[in-house]
Structure formats: C-alpha cells, structure tokens
Coordinates of C-alpha atoms in Angstrom, one line a residue:
M201 CA -1.3 -41.8 -11.7
Q202 CA -2.2 -39.2 -14.5
T203 CA -3.9 -40.1 -17.4
N204 CA -2.5 -37.5 -19.6
S205 CA 1.9 -37.7 -21.4
I206 CA 3.8 -35.5 -23.2
S207 CA 3.6 -37.5 -27.1
E208 CA 7.7 -38.2 -27.2
S209 CA 7.5 -37.6 -30.9
S210 CA 5.5 -34.8 -31.2
G211 CA 5.7 -32.8 -28.1
K212 CA 2.4 -32.3 -27.9
A213 CA -0.2 -33.1 -24.9
A214 CA -1.9 -36.0 -24.9
L215 CA -5.2 -34.6 -24.6
P216 CA -8.3 -36.2 -22.7
S217 CA -10.4 -37.9 -25.6
E218 CA -14.4 -37.4 -24.9
E219 CA -14.9 -40.8 -23.0
E220 CA -12.3 -40.0 -20.4
E221 CA -13.2 -36.2 -19.8
E222 CA -16.7 -37.9 -18.6
V223 CA -15.1 -39.8 -15.8
F224 CA -14.5 -35.9 -14.5
V225 CA -17.1 -35.1 -11.5
E226 CA -16.0 -31.9 -12.0
E227 CA -19.3 -30.8 -9.2
E228 CA -17.6 -33.6 -6.6
V229 CA -13.6 -32.1 -7.0
L230 CA -12.1 -31.5 -3.4
D231 CA -10.6 -27.7 -4.2
D232 CA -7.5 -26.8 -2.4
D233 CA -7.3 -23.4 -3.0
V234 CA -10.6 -22.7 -1.0
E235 CA -11.7 -19.7 0.6
D236 CA -10.6 -19.0 4.6
V237 CA -10.7 -15.3 5.0
G238 CA -10.2 -16.2 8.6
T239 CA -7.1 -17.9 8.8
P240 CA -4.2 -17.1 10.9
D241 CA -1.8 -14.3 9.6
E242 CA 1.5 -16.4 8.0
E243 CA 5.0 -15.9 7.6
V244 CA 6.9 -15.6 4.0
V245 CA 7.7 -19.2 3.6
H246 CA 10.1 -19.4 0.1
R247 CA 10.1 -22.5 -2.1
E248 CA 12.5 -24.9 -3.7
R249 CA 11.4 -25.5 -7.5
Q250 CA 11.7 -28.8 -8.0
P251 CA 13.4 -29.9 -11.9
S252 CA 11.5 -29.9 -15.2
Q253 CA 11.6 -33.0 -17.4
H254 CA 10.6 -30.5 -19.6
T255 CA 13.2 -28.3 -20.8
L256 CA 14.5 -25.8 -23.8
E257 CA 17.9 -23.7 -24.7
D258 CA 17.1 -20.9 -25.9
E259 CA 19.1 -18.5 -27.5
K260 CA 18.1 -15.3 -25.7
Y261 CA 17.4 -16.7 -22.0
G262 CA 19.5 -19.7 -22.0
H263 CA 17.7 -23.2 -20.0
L264 CA 14.4 -23.1 -19.7
D265 CA 12.3 -25.5 -17.7
G266 CA 8.5 -26.3 -18.9
V267 CA 5.8 -26.1 -17.1
G268 CA 3.1 -27.1 -19.2
I269 CA 1.2 -27.4 -22.6
I270 CA -1.6 -25.5 -24.0
Y271 CA -5.2 -27.1 -24.5
G272 CA -8.4 -26.4 -25.3
N273 CA -10.3 -23.0 -26.5
V274 CA -7.6 -20.8 -27.0
G275 CA -7.6 -16.9 -26.8
A276 CA -5.0 -13.8 -27.5
T277 CA -5.3 -12.8 -23.7
S278 CA -6.2 -16.3 -22.1
F279 CA -5.6 -19.7 -21.7
H280 CA -5.8 -23.3 -20.0
L281 CA -2.6 -25.3 -19.2
R282 CA -1.9 -28.6 -18.4
V283 CA 0.2 -28.5 -16.1
L284 CA 3.5 -30.8 -15.7
G285 CA 6.3 -29.1 -14.0
D286 CA 6.4 -26.8 -10.4
L287 CA 3.7 -24.5 -11.0
Q288 CA 1.6 -22.3 -7.9
K289 CA -0.8 -19.3 -8.4
M290 CA 0.4 -16.3 -9.6
D291 CA 4.0 -17.4 -10.9
Y292 CA 5.3 -16.3 -14.1
I293 CA 5.1 -18.0 -16.7
Q294 CA 6.4 -16.8 -20.9
V295 CA 5.6 -18.9 -23.4
V296 CA 5.8 -18.3 -27.8
H297 CA 4.0 -16.2 -30.0
Q298 CA 3.8 -17.2 -33.4
S299 CA 3.8 -13.6 -34.5
H300 CA 5.5 -11.6 -31.3
G301 CA 7.8 -14.1 -29.8
W302 CA 7.8 -14.8 -26.3
V303 CA 5.7 -13.0 -24.3
L304 CA 5.1 -12.7 -20.4
G305 CA 1.7 -14.4 -18.2
Q306 CA 0.5 -14.9 -15.2
V307 CA -1.3 -18.3 -13.4
S308 CA -4.6 -16.5 -12.4
D309 CA -6.3 -19.9 -10.9
M310 CA -5.4 -23.4 -10.6
E311 CA -8.0 -26.5 -9.8
R312 CA -6.9 -30.2 -9.7
K313 CA -9.6 -32.5 -11.6
T314 CA -9.8 -35.5 -10.7
D315 CA -12.4 -38.7 -11.1
L316 CA -13.0 -38.9 -7.5
T317 CA -16.6 -40.0 -6.8
L318 CA -18.8 -39.7 -3.8
D319 CA -19.0 -43.6 -4.4
K320 CA -15.2 -43.8 -4.6
A321 CA -14.6 -41.5 -1.7
K322 CA -17.0 -44.2 0.4
K323 CA -14.6 -47.4 -0.4
L324 CA -11.5 -45.1 -0.3
S325 CA -12.7 -44.3 3.4
E326 CA -13.5 -48.2 4.1
G327 CA -9.6 -49.3 3.1
M328 CA -9.9 -50.2 -0.4
D329 CA -7.4 -49.8 -3.1
I330 CA -8.9 -47.2 -5.8
D331 CA -7.1 -45.3 -8.4
I332 CA -7.5 -42.1 -9.1
D333 CA -7.1 -40.2 -12.6
E334 CA -6.3 -36.6 -12.6
I335 CA -4.9 -33.9 -13.3
V336 CA -3.8 -30.4 -12.5
I337 CA -4.6 -27.4 -14.8
A338 CA -3.8 -23.9 -14.8
K339 CA -5.6 -20.5 -16.1
I340 CA -3.0 -18.4 -17.4
S341 CA -4.3 -14.4 -18.4
I342 CA -1.2 -13.0 -20.9
L343 CA 0.3 -10.0 -19.5
G344 CA 1.9 -9.1 -23.0
Y345 CA 5.3 -8.6 -24.6
R346 CA 7.6 -5.2 -25.5
D347 CA 7.5 -3.9 -29.4
E348 CA 10.6 -2.3 -31.4
R349 CA 9.3 0.6 -29.5
K350 CA 9.7 -0.9 -26.4
L351 CA 6.0 -0.4 -25.9
L352 CA 3.4 -2.9 -23.5
Q353 CA 1.4 -4.6 -26.1
V354 CA -0.7 -7.5 -25.7
P355 CA -1.0 -9.9 -28.3
R356 CA -4.9 -9.8 -31.0
S357 CA -4.3 -13.6 -32.5
P358 CA -4.5 -16.8 -30.6
F359 CA -1.8 -18.8 -28.8
K360 CA -1.3 -22.2 -30.5
A361 CA -3.1 -25.6 -28.4
G362 CA 0.0 -28.3 -27.8
D363 CA 2.6 -25.5 -27.3
M364 CA 4.9 -25.6 -24.2
V365 CA 5.1 -22.9 -21.7
Y366 CA 7.8 -22.6 -19.6
R367 CA 8.7 -21.1 -15.7
A368 CA 9.8 -17.3 -16.6
K369 CA 13.2 -15.6 -16.5
D370 CA 13.6 -12.9 -14.6
Q371 CA 15.0 -10.7 -17.4
L372 CA 11.5 -10.8 -19.4
I373 CA 10.2 -10.0 -16.4
K374 CA 11.8 -7.6 -15.7
D375 CA 11.3 -6.3 -19.4
V376 CA 7.9 -6.8 -20.0
I377 CA 6.4 -4.9 -16.4
G378 CA 9.7 -2.3 -16.9
L379 CA 11.3 -3.0 -13.5
K380 CA 14.6 -1.2 -13.4
E381 CA 16.9 -1.4 -10.3
G382 CA 19.5 1.1 -9.1
T383 CA 17.7 4.0 -11.0
P384 CA 18.2 7.5 -9.5
T385 CA 14.8 8.0 -8.8
G386 CA 13.9 4.4 -7.8
A387 CA 12.7 3.3 -3.8
Y388 CA 13.6 0.1 -3.2
L389 CA 10.7 -1.4 -1.2
G390 CA 11.3 -5.1 -1.9
K391 CA 12.0 -8.1 -3.8
L392 CA 9.3 -9.6 -6.9
F393 CA 7.3 -12.3 -4.6
G394 CA 8.6 -15.6 -5.5
Y395 CA 11.6 -14.2 -7.7
D396 CA 14.9 -12.8 -6.8
I397 CA 14.2 -9.3 -8.9
N398 CA 14.1 -5.7 -6.5
V399 CA 10.8 -3.8 -7.1
E400 CA 12.1 0.6 -7.1
V401 CA 8.9 2.5 -7.0
D402 CA 9.3 5.8 -8.9
I403 CA 9.6 9.1 -6.2
N404 CA 8.3 11.7 -8.9
A405 CA 5.2 9.8 -9.7
M406 CA 4.8 9.0 -5.8
V407 CA 4.4 12.5 -4.8
Q408 CA 3.0 14.2 -8.6
K409 CA 0.3 11.1 -8.2
H410 CA -0.7 10.7 -4.6
V411 CA -0.1 6.6 -2.5
S412 CA -2.2 5.1 -0.5
I413 CA -0.9 2.5 1.7
L414 CA -4.3 -0.5 3.0
A415 CA -3.5 -2.9 5.2
K416 CA -6.0 -4.6 8.3
T417 CA -4.8 -3.7 11.5
G418 CA -1.9 -5.5 12.3
G419 CA -1.1 -6.0 8.4
G420 CA 1.8 -4.1 8.2
K421 CA 1.6 -0.6 7.0
S422 CA 3.4 1.4 9.3
F423 CA 6.5 -1.4 8.3
L424 CA 5.9 -0.9 5.1
C425 CA 5.5 3.0 4.8
G426 CA 8.9 2.9 7.4
D427 CA 10.3 1.3 4.5
L428 CA 8.8 4.2 2.1
V429 CA 10.1 7.1 4.2
E430 CA 13.9 5.3 4.4
E431 CA 13.8 5.7 0.8
L432 CA 12.7 9.1 0.5
M433 CA 15.1 10.5 3.0
K434 CA 18.3 8.9 1.4
H435 CA 17.0 10.6 -1.6
D436 CA 16.5 13.4 0.0
V437 CA 13.1 14.4 0.1
T438 CA 11.0 16.8 2.1
V439 CA 8.9 15.3 3.8
L440 CA 6.2 15.8 6.7
I441 CA 4.2 12.7 9.1
L442 CA 1.4 13.4 10.3
D443 CA 1.9 10.8 13.3
P444 CA -1.1 10.0 15.7
H445 CA 0.8 7.5 17.8
G446 CA 4.1 8.7 18.1
E447 CA 6.0 5.8 16.0
Y448 CA 8.3 7.4 13.9
G449 CA 10.6 8.7 16.2
A450 CA 11.9 5.3 16.3
M451 CA 13.3 6.1 13.1
R452 CA 16.2 7.2 14.3
D453 CA 17.3 4.7 15.9
V454 CA 19.7 1.9 13.9
G455 CA 17.0 -1.1 13.7
S456 CA 17.8 -4.6 13.4
V457 CA 17.7 -7.5 10.3
M458 CA 16.9 -10.3 11.3
P459 CA 18.9 -13.4 10.6
G460 CA 18.0 -16.3 8.4
K461 CA 15.8 -14.2 6.5
R462 CA 16.4 -13.5 2.6
D463 CA 18.7 -11.9 1.9
F464 CA 17.1 -7.8 0.7
G465 CA 21.1 -6.6 0.6
I466 CA 20.5 -4.4 3.6
E467 CA 22.3 -2.9 6.2
P468 CA 20.5 -1.6 9.3
V469 CA 21.6 2.1 9.9
G470 CA 19.6 5.7 12.2
F471 CA 18.2 8.9 10.7
A472 CA 18.9 11.1 13.2
D473 CA 20.9 13.3 11.4
K474 CA 17.6 13.5 9.0
I475 CA 14.8 13.8 11.3
C476 CA 13.6 16.9 13.1
E477 CA 10.1 15.9 15.4
F478 CA 7.8 18.4 17.0
A479 CA 5.5 17.6 19.7
T480 CA 2.4 19.4 20.9
D481 CA 2.8 17.8 24.5
T482 CA 6.3 17.5 25.1
T483 CA 5.9 16.2 28.4
I484 CA 5.6 12.1 27.0
N485 CA 7.3 13.1 24.0
K486 CA 10.9 14.3 25.0
D487 CA 12.7 13.8 22.2
A488 CA 10.5 16.1 20.1
K489 CA 10.1 19.9 20.3
P490 CA 6.8 21.7 21.0
L491 CA 5.3 22.9 18.2
K492 CA 3.1 26.1 18.5
F493 CA 0.9 28.6 16.6
T494 CA 0.3 31.9 16.7
L495 CA -3.1 33.8 16.7
A496 CA -2.1 36.4 14.0
N497 CA -3.4 35.2 10.6
I498 CA -6.9 33.5 12.7
D499 CA -9.9 35.5 12.9
A500 CA -12.9 35.6 14.9
R501 CA -14.6 33.4 12.6
D502 CA -11.7 31.1 12.4
L503 CA -11.2 30.5 16.0
L504 CA -14.4 29.7 16.3
A505 CA -14.2 26.7 14.0
L506 CA -12.0 25.2 16.4
T507 CA -14.7 25.1 19.4
T508 CA -17.2 22.8 19.6
I509 CA -20.0 25.4 19.7
K510 CA -22.5 24.8 17.5
N511 CA -24.4 28.1 17.0
G512 CA -21.1 30.4 16.6
K513 CA -22.6 33.2 15.2
V514 CA -24.0 34.2 18.6
Y515 CA -20.2 34.9 19.5
L516 CA -18.6 36.1 16.5
N517 CA -19.3 39.8 17.2
A518 CA -17.9 39.7 20.8
L519 CA -14.9 37.4 19.2
R520 CA -14.4 39.7 17.1
K521 CA -14.5 42.9 18.9
A522 CA -11.9 41.4 21.7
I523 CA -9.7 40.4 18.8
D524 CA -9.3 43.6 16.6
G525 CA -8.6 45.5 20.4
L526 CA -5.9 43.3 21.1
K527 CA -4.4 44.6 17.5
A528 CA -4.8 47.5 18.1
V529 CA -2.4 47.3 21.3
K530 CA 0.0 44.8 20.4
K531 CA 1.2 42.5 17.8
D532 CA 1.9 39.5 19.7
Y533 CA -1.7 37.7 22.0
G534 CA -2.4 34.9 23.4
L535 CA -5.1 32.9 23.9
K536 CA -4.9 34.3 27.3
D537 CA -5.1 37.7 26.4
I538 CA -8.3 37.1 23.8
I539 CA -9.9 35.6 27.7
G540 CA -9.3 38.5 29.4
M541 CA -10.5 40.9 27.1
L542 CA -13.9 38.7 27.1
E543 CA -14.2 38.9 30.5
S544 CA -13.6 42.9 31.1
D545 CA -16.5 43.1 29.3
E546 CA -18.6 41.3 31.9
D547 CA -21.1 39.8 29.6
A548 CA -23.0 37.1 30.6
N549 CA -23.5 36.0 27.5
N550 CA -19.8 35.4 26.8
Q551 CA -19.1 32.7 29.6
T552 CA -19.6 29.4 27.5
L553 CA -17.3 31.2 24.5
I554 CA -14.4 32.0 27.5
A555 CA -14.7 28.1 28.4
E556 CA -14.6 27.6 25.7
L557 CA -11.2 29.2 24.8
A558 CA -10.1 28.1 27.9
Y559 CA -10.3 24.6 26.8
L560 CA -8.2 25.4 23.9
N561 CA -5.8 27.4 25.8
E562 CA -5.4 24.4 28.5
V563 CA -4.5 22.2 25.4
N564 CA -1.1 24.4 25.2
I565 CA -1.2 24.8 21.7
F566 CA -1.4 28.6 20.7
A567 CA 1.4 31.4 21.9
P568 CA 2.2 34.8 21.2
Q569 CA 5.5 33.3 19.1
G570 CA 4.3 30.0 17.1
T571 CA 7.2 27.2 15.8
K572 CA 8.0 29.1 12.3
I573 CA 7.9 27.3 8.7
D574 CA 12.1 27.1 8.5
E575 CA 12.4 25.8 11.4
L576 CA 9.4 23.1 10.9
I577 CA 10.3 22.7 6.8
T578 CA 13.9 21.7 6.0
Q579 CA 15.0 21.2 2.5
G580 CA 15.9 17.4 2.6
K581 CA 14.5 16.6 6.0
T582 CA 11.7 14.3 7.6
T583 CA 9.7 16.4 9.8
I584 CA 7.1 14.2 12.3
I585 CA 4.3 15.8 13.8
N586 CA 4.3 13.4 17.2
L587 CA 0.3 14.2 18.1
K588 CA 0.3 11.0 21.0
G589 CA -1.4 12.6 24.1
T590 CA -3.1 14.8 21.9
P591 CA -7.4 14.6 22.2
P592 CA -8.9 14.2 18.2
D593 CA -10.3 17.3 18.3
I594 CA -7.1 19.1 18.4
Q595 CA -5.5 16.7 16.5
E596 CA -8.1 17.8 13.6
L597 CA -7.1 22.1 14.4
I598 CA -2.8 20.3 13.8
V599 CA -3.4 18.6 10.7
T600 CA -6.2 21.6 9.4
R601 CA -3.5 24.4 10.2
L602 CA -0.7 22.3 9.1
A603 CA -1.7 20.7 6.1
T604 CA -3.3 24.5 5.0
A605 CA 0.0 26.5 5.6
M606 CA 2.2 23.6 3.5
F607 CA -0.2 23.9 -0.1
E608 CA -0.5 27.3 0.1
L609 CA 3.3 28.2 1.0
R610 CA 3.7 25.2 -2.1
K611 CA 1.8 27.4 -4.1
L612 CA 4.1 30.4 -3.2
G613 CA 7.3 28.1 -3.5
K614 CA 8.5 29.4 -0.2
I615 CA 8.9 25.6 0.6
P616 CA 10.7 22.6 -1.0
P617 CA 8.6 20.5 -3.4
M618 CA 7.6 17.4 -0.6
M619 CA 5.4 14.7 1.0
I620 CA 2.9 14.4 3.0
I621 CA 2.3 11.0 4.9
A622 CA -0.9 11.0 6.7
E623 CA -1.3 7.8 9.7
E624 CA -5.2 7.0 10.4
A625 CA -6.1 9.3 7.4
H626 CA -9.6 7.5 7.9
N627 CA -9.8 9.9 11.3
F628 CA -8.7 13.6 8.9
C629 CA -11.1 12.3 5.6
P630 CA -13.7 10.6 6.5
Q631 CA -16.2 8.9 3.7
Q632 CA -19.4 10.0 5.7
G633 CA -19.5 12.9 7.6
T634 CA -16.6 15.7 7.4
T635 CA -13.9 16.7 9.9
S636 CA -12.5 19.7 9.9
C637 CA -9.0 18.6 7.8
S638 CA -12.0 16.5 4.9
K639 CA -10.9 19.8 2.6
I640 CA -7.9 20.8 2.4
F641 CA -6.9 16.9 1.9
R642 CA -9.4 16.6 -0.9
T643 CA -7.8 20.2 -2.4
I644 CA -4.3 18.3 -1.6
A645 CA -5.7 15.0 -3.3
A646 CA -6.8 17.1 -6.8
E647 CA -4.2 19.9 -6.8
G648 CA -1.0 18.8 -4.9
R649 CA 0.4 17.3 -8.2
K650 CA 0.8 20.7 -9.6
F651 CA 2.6 22.0 -7.3
G652 CA 4.9 18.9 -5.9
L653 CA 2.9 18.6 -3.2
G654 CA 2.4 15.1 -2.5
L655 CA 0.2 12.7 0.1
T656 CA 0.2 9.7 1.4
I657 CA -2.2 8.4 3.2
I658 CA -2.5 5.0 5.3
S659 CA -5.4 3.0 6.9
Q660 CA -7.3 0.3 7.8
R661 CA -10.0 0.6 6.6
A662 CA -10.5 1.4 2.8
A663 CA -14.2 1.3 2.8
K664 CA -13.9 4.5 5.7
I665 CA -11.3 7.2 3.9
D666 CA -12.9 9.9 1.5
K667 CA -13.6 8.7 -1.9
N668 CA -12.8 11.7 -3.2
V669 CA -9.1 11.3 -1.9
L670 CA -7.8 7.8 -2.1
S671 CA -9.5 7.8 -6.0
Q672 CA -6.8 9.9 -6.8
C673 CA -3.8 7.9 -5.4
N674 CA -2.4 6.7 -7.8
T675 CA 0.1 4.4 -6.0
Q676 CA -1.2 1.8 -4.5
M677 CA 0.3 -0.5 -1.9
I678 CA -2.0 -2.9 0.1
L679 CA -1.2 -6.0 2.1
K680 CA -3.8 -8.6 3.7
V681 CA -6.9 -6.7 3.8
T682 CA -10.6 -9.1 4.8
N683 CA -12.7 -7.0 5.6
P684 CA -15.5 -7.6 2.6
N685 CA -16.2 -3.8 2.3
D686 CA -12.9 -2.7 2.6
L687 CA -11.9 -5.0 -0.4
K688 CA -14.6 -3.9 -2.3
A689 CA -13.6 -0.4 -1.9
I690 CA -10.2 -1.3 -2.7
S691 CA -10.5 -3.4 -6.5
S692 CA -13.1 0.0 -7.3
S693 CA -9.9 1.9 -6.8
V694 CA -7.2 0.1 -8.5
E695 CA -6.9 -0.4 -12.1
G696 CA -5.1 -3.5 -13.9
L697 CA -6.4 -5.9 -11.4
Q698 CA -5.6 -9.6 -12.6
A699 CA -8.8 -12.7 -12.2
G700 CA -8.1 -13.8 -9.3
M701 CA -5.6 -11.1 -7.1
E702 CA -8.6 -9.8 -5.5
D703 CA -9.0 -13.1 -3.7
E704 CA -5.1 -13.3 -2.8
I705 CA -5.2 -10.0 -1.0
Q706 CA -7.3 -11.8 1.8
R707 CA -4.5 -14.8 1.8
L708 CA -1.2 -12.7 1.7
P709 CA 1.5 -13.6 4.0
I710 CA 2.2 -11.1 6.6
G711 CA 5.6 -8.9 4.7
V712 CA 3.7 -9.2 1.1
A713 CA 2.2 -6.4 -0.6
L714 CA 0.1 -5.7 -3.3
I715 CA 1.4 -2.9 -5.5
M716 CA 0.4 -0.9 -8.2
G717 CA 1.0 2.6 -9.8
G718 CA 3.2 5.3 -11.0
N719 CA 6.6 3.1 -12.6
I720 CA 4.8 0.1 -12.3
Q721 CA 2.2 -0.6 -14.6
M722 CA 0.9 -3.7 -13.8
P723 CA -0.6 -5.0 -9.9
L724 CA 2.6 -7.3 -8.4
F725 CA 3.0 -9.1 -5.5
V726 CA 6.1 -7.6 -3.3
E727 CA 7.9 -9.4 -1.3
V728 CA 8.4 -5.8 1.5
R729 CA 12.0 -5.8 2.7
P730 CA 13.3 -5.4 6.3
R731 CA 13.7 -2.2 7.8
Q732 CA 16.8 0.0 8.2
S733 CA 15.5 1.8 11.3
R734 CA 14.5 0.6 14.2
H735 CA 10.8 0.3 13.9
G736 CA 8.0 1.9 16.3
G737 CA 4.9 0.5 15.5
E738 CA 5.2 -3.0 17.2
S739 CA 2.0 -4.1 18.4
V740 CA 2.7 -4.7 22.9
E741 CA 2.8 -8.1 24.2
I742 CA 0.5 -8.8 27.4
I743 CA 2.2 -11.9 27.9
P744 CA 5.6 -11.6 26.7
S745 CA 7.0 -14.2 24.0
K746 CA 10.8 -15.9 23.4
R747 CA 12.4 -14.3 20.7
L748 CA 14.0 -16.5 18.2

C-alpha cells in the first residue's frame, strides 16, 4: 500500500511527515535500476501508457495526464517528483512555471522507497503477511522553454512545491527541442524513443561540422550509417565511402521492412542509380570498377613512404634517379618500369628496394593510366571505395591518397561539396601511434568545414580514435557502448549529456541511438528507422537460425 495520497480539497501532495519519513530505510532499498553492463542485447519494446487519474484540460495542449507532484527542496533546473502515474526514466514531462508558463523537463532518475527492512524481509520469506509502505520518486532535469524570440531558455527561479507535473505533449517536445519534420535539408533517421515524433538531422550542419557514429561491435553502427547514406543520396549529396569490409555495395538492392514493427513510414527501395563502386581487387568484388593510381604525381620520397623500409634515405637517390630517367623518356610509367630501371643499375644495394616495389606492384593499384577524378567523383552520387581483400598497409595508402586528393581538389573548387565516410576509423586515425592517414584526417577534421568537406567517422572503439579528430565531430550518434574506456571518451566529447545518460548508453536496446549536435541542441534517444535498401553488414551465423 502507498502511504501518500493527493488531497482532493487542495490538489497538493500529502507529503510524508517527519515520523513517516523515519521509517524509510534508504540503505536497504532494493534498487530497480541496478547497473548491468553485461546484460544481453535487447530489442525495443513499446509500452502502452496507462491513463492517469489526475488530468487537466489546457487551452493550448488539450488533455494532459498528471504523473506526479513536486515535493521537497525545489530548484530552478531540477526537482524531485512523487510519482503518481505511468512514468519511466528518460520520459519527458511538462510543468507550469509561475513566470514562464509551460516548461519541458526529463526524468533523469527514479527510485522506489520502501520501509522493508531486513527483519521484515526475513519474516516475509517465512510466509508472514507484511505490509510494505512504498513510494516512487523521480528526479526531473529541466530542459527549458522557448521565449518570445524562440530562443531556448532555462528558468532562473525555482518551481513551486506541490504543483502537478504532466506527461509532455508532442508539440511542446518539438517546440522546445527544436525538432522540425519534412525540412529540405533534414535527414530522417528515426523517431524519438517512446514518442511518435520524427527526428531529422540537418545535413548542412553534418557536412560543415562532421559526424561520429560510435557503438560496440554489433551495436548497429553500419545500419545507422546506412540510414544516413540513404538520406544523403535522397538529397543528392556527393558522398565518398571508405568501406574496408565491402558492406555498402548492398545498398543497390531493395531492402525489406520487417512486418509487425513500428510504422516509420518507410518504403523499401534500392539505390543502384546513385551508387558507383570501385575496388582494388575486382576478382572478389565483381560489381566494382578497378581503382588505379598513377605514379605521375608521386615523387621518390612519397613512394618510399609507401614501403616498409625504415631508413629510406639510403635508397632515396637511386629511386629519384630512376624516376627522373623515366620521366625524361615517357609520360606514363608504372612500378614495373621503375623496377626495370633499378635492376639495370646492377647495384646490389638496391635489392631491398626492388623487393618492396615488387610487393607494391603485386597489389596492382598503380598503373600508367590511373582512375580519373571525374570518374571517381560525380556530383549527387555516392562513390564506394571497396577495400575488401586489400592488405591493411595498402588500405592506408589508398585512404591517404584519396583523402588528400579530396581535400586539395575541394579547396580549389574542382569537386562539389561532399561527405567522406570512414568505416573502422580507429585504423586510419588512431589515438596511439600514427598511420600514413593520421595527418590528413586531422587536417580535414580541423579545416574541412571551410571548404565544404565533411567527415563521418565510424568505430566500435571510441577510446582508440585520435581525440584531435573525435573532438571536431560536433554531431554524435552513439549506440550501445559498454567498454568503460570508450564510455569515458564519449562522455568527454559529447556536450550537454543530462544526468544519467551515460549510464543509459550502456543499457540502450539494439536499434536506439543517442543523437546530439547540429540542429539538435540537446541529446535525444532515437529509435533508428528501418533501412530502405539492403543491409550488407549483418553478422554471419555459424548455426542458421529460423527467421520469423
């Protein structure tokens, strides 16, 4: 039974007296919100909200369901609530402020207080009838209101104890958070978790200020990025995807929306007319065109940097002599030609260099005629660089060459404004150590916005990404993360995290993301929409399971 009730005459809460408060043994409360980092991944479950016994008819927002009463010490940015209705952690509430009218808040934490002591619990286990007095309380964090200039503000004076708090209406949530639907530059990524409100992220803000998508392995990073790429393609944004595992080519094919799920208003469609795919190894990536680089713009020092030779100075003069000799007699040349020139010198000291160049030649990415930039980048199209089957060191080489070329050409205005998407970004811009790509990724992160070159980094290890790059990503999309080091890296890079949200990231159901940045001024939990195209990043099953 509950010891507190609403006084019908006053509408105020009959708060616990000092005598009643003493019977609550807070140290022995069985907390329902136990941290469980290792819990299995859960699917999103939609709940039916229970009707409230405390209602209000408001002129602007219509029927409102009361969920609790403000009690105790009350602040301007937070207060405690005696819960009387259907309420859960991270739900939105609205409450009247005496100076500003309706204000939006969010449940940051909940707790059930009881008088069940260890002695009573023992008697209960022995079969005795025990009366348990309990109340449920919630901590509310105030998000704010919009003033007459439509600017987001937070009250500077406390709320009033005893006032009723109501479940927030969709319109107030959209107004305060600033969510708009159907905008020309909006990328529709899903619905606000627990609400029928579309969440659209501004594409211009993403390109100008970069994006990070972070989650543990199997958390849905590639799936969410696929949603983002679909939206970019529908808005005719030029995209370059660095795809180490060959997942994104599947977006040519029509996807399938699972029946019986929440209606996101999504129709399956393929994007074959929007995608152009290149690969270094077309024998295993048969739908891709060959990606080739020319040696014409690579000097001896750059070519040596592509090898594993540590003391490149020893071979610099010999290599420079061979390249200069070739340039004097032919415009287009390949690695075989350079190797031939070195062998003709009959210098035994060149054997190590020749062996390294022979390895590069076997990868077959250099050719007298390289892939032209207008073949690679087409305005309004998505180019996939399929690196499946390519050795890691060669992947670094390709990514470095492409990223550098995109940055330099974009500065000169020779290619359209675009977004570069890097899967497994921790391999290309690591926090510890450096790769050949590290410098250009830092440069794009710091300066790309000036020239309309956006960067999206995707990784399951936030702690292993170069902080100089991660900190420049102003739009963050975070799915379930459980590693303590990754959580620390995320919390230090995401601004505006409400109390309790860091813990919630560990417990996110599969398919729910925390999105912050761009036009979204505060962190939002978003239920990611289904894919329109086929998802190519599904895990391989060792023992096939039956699909419903």
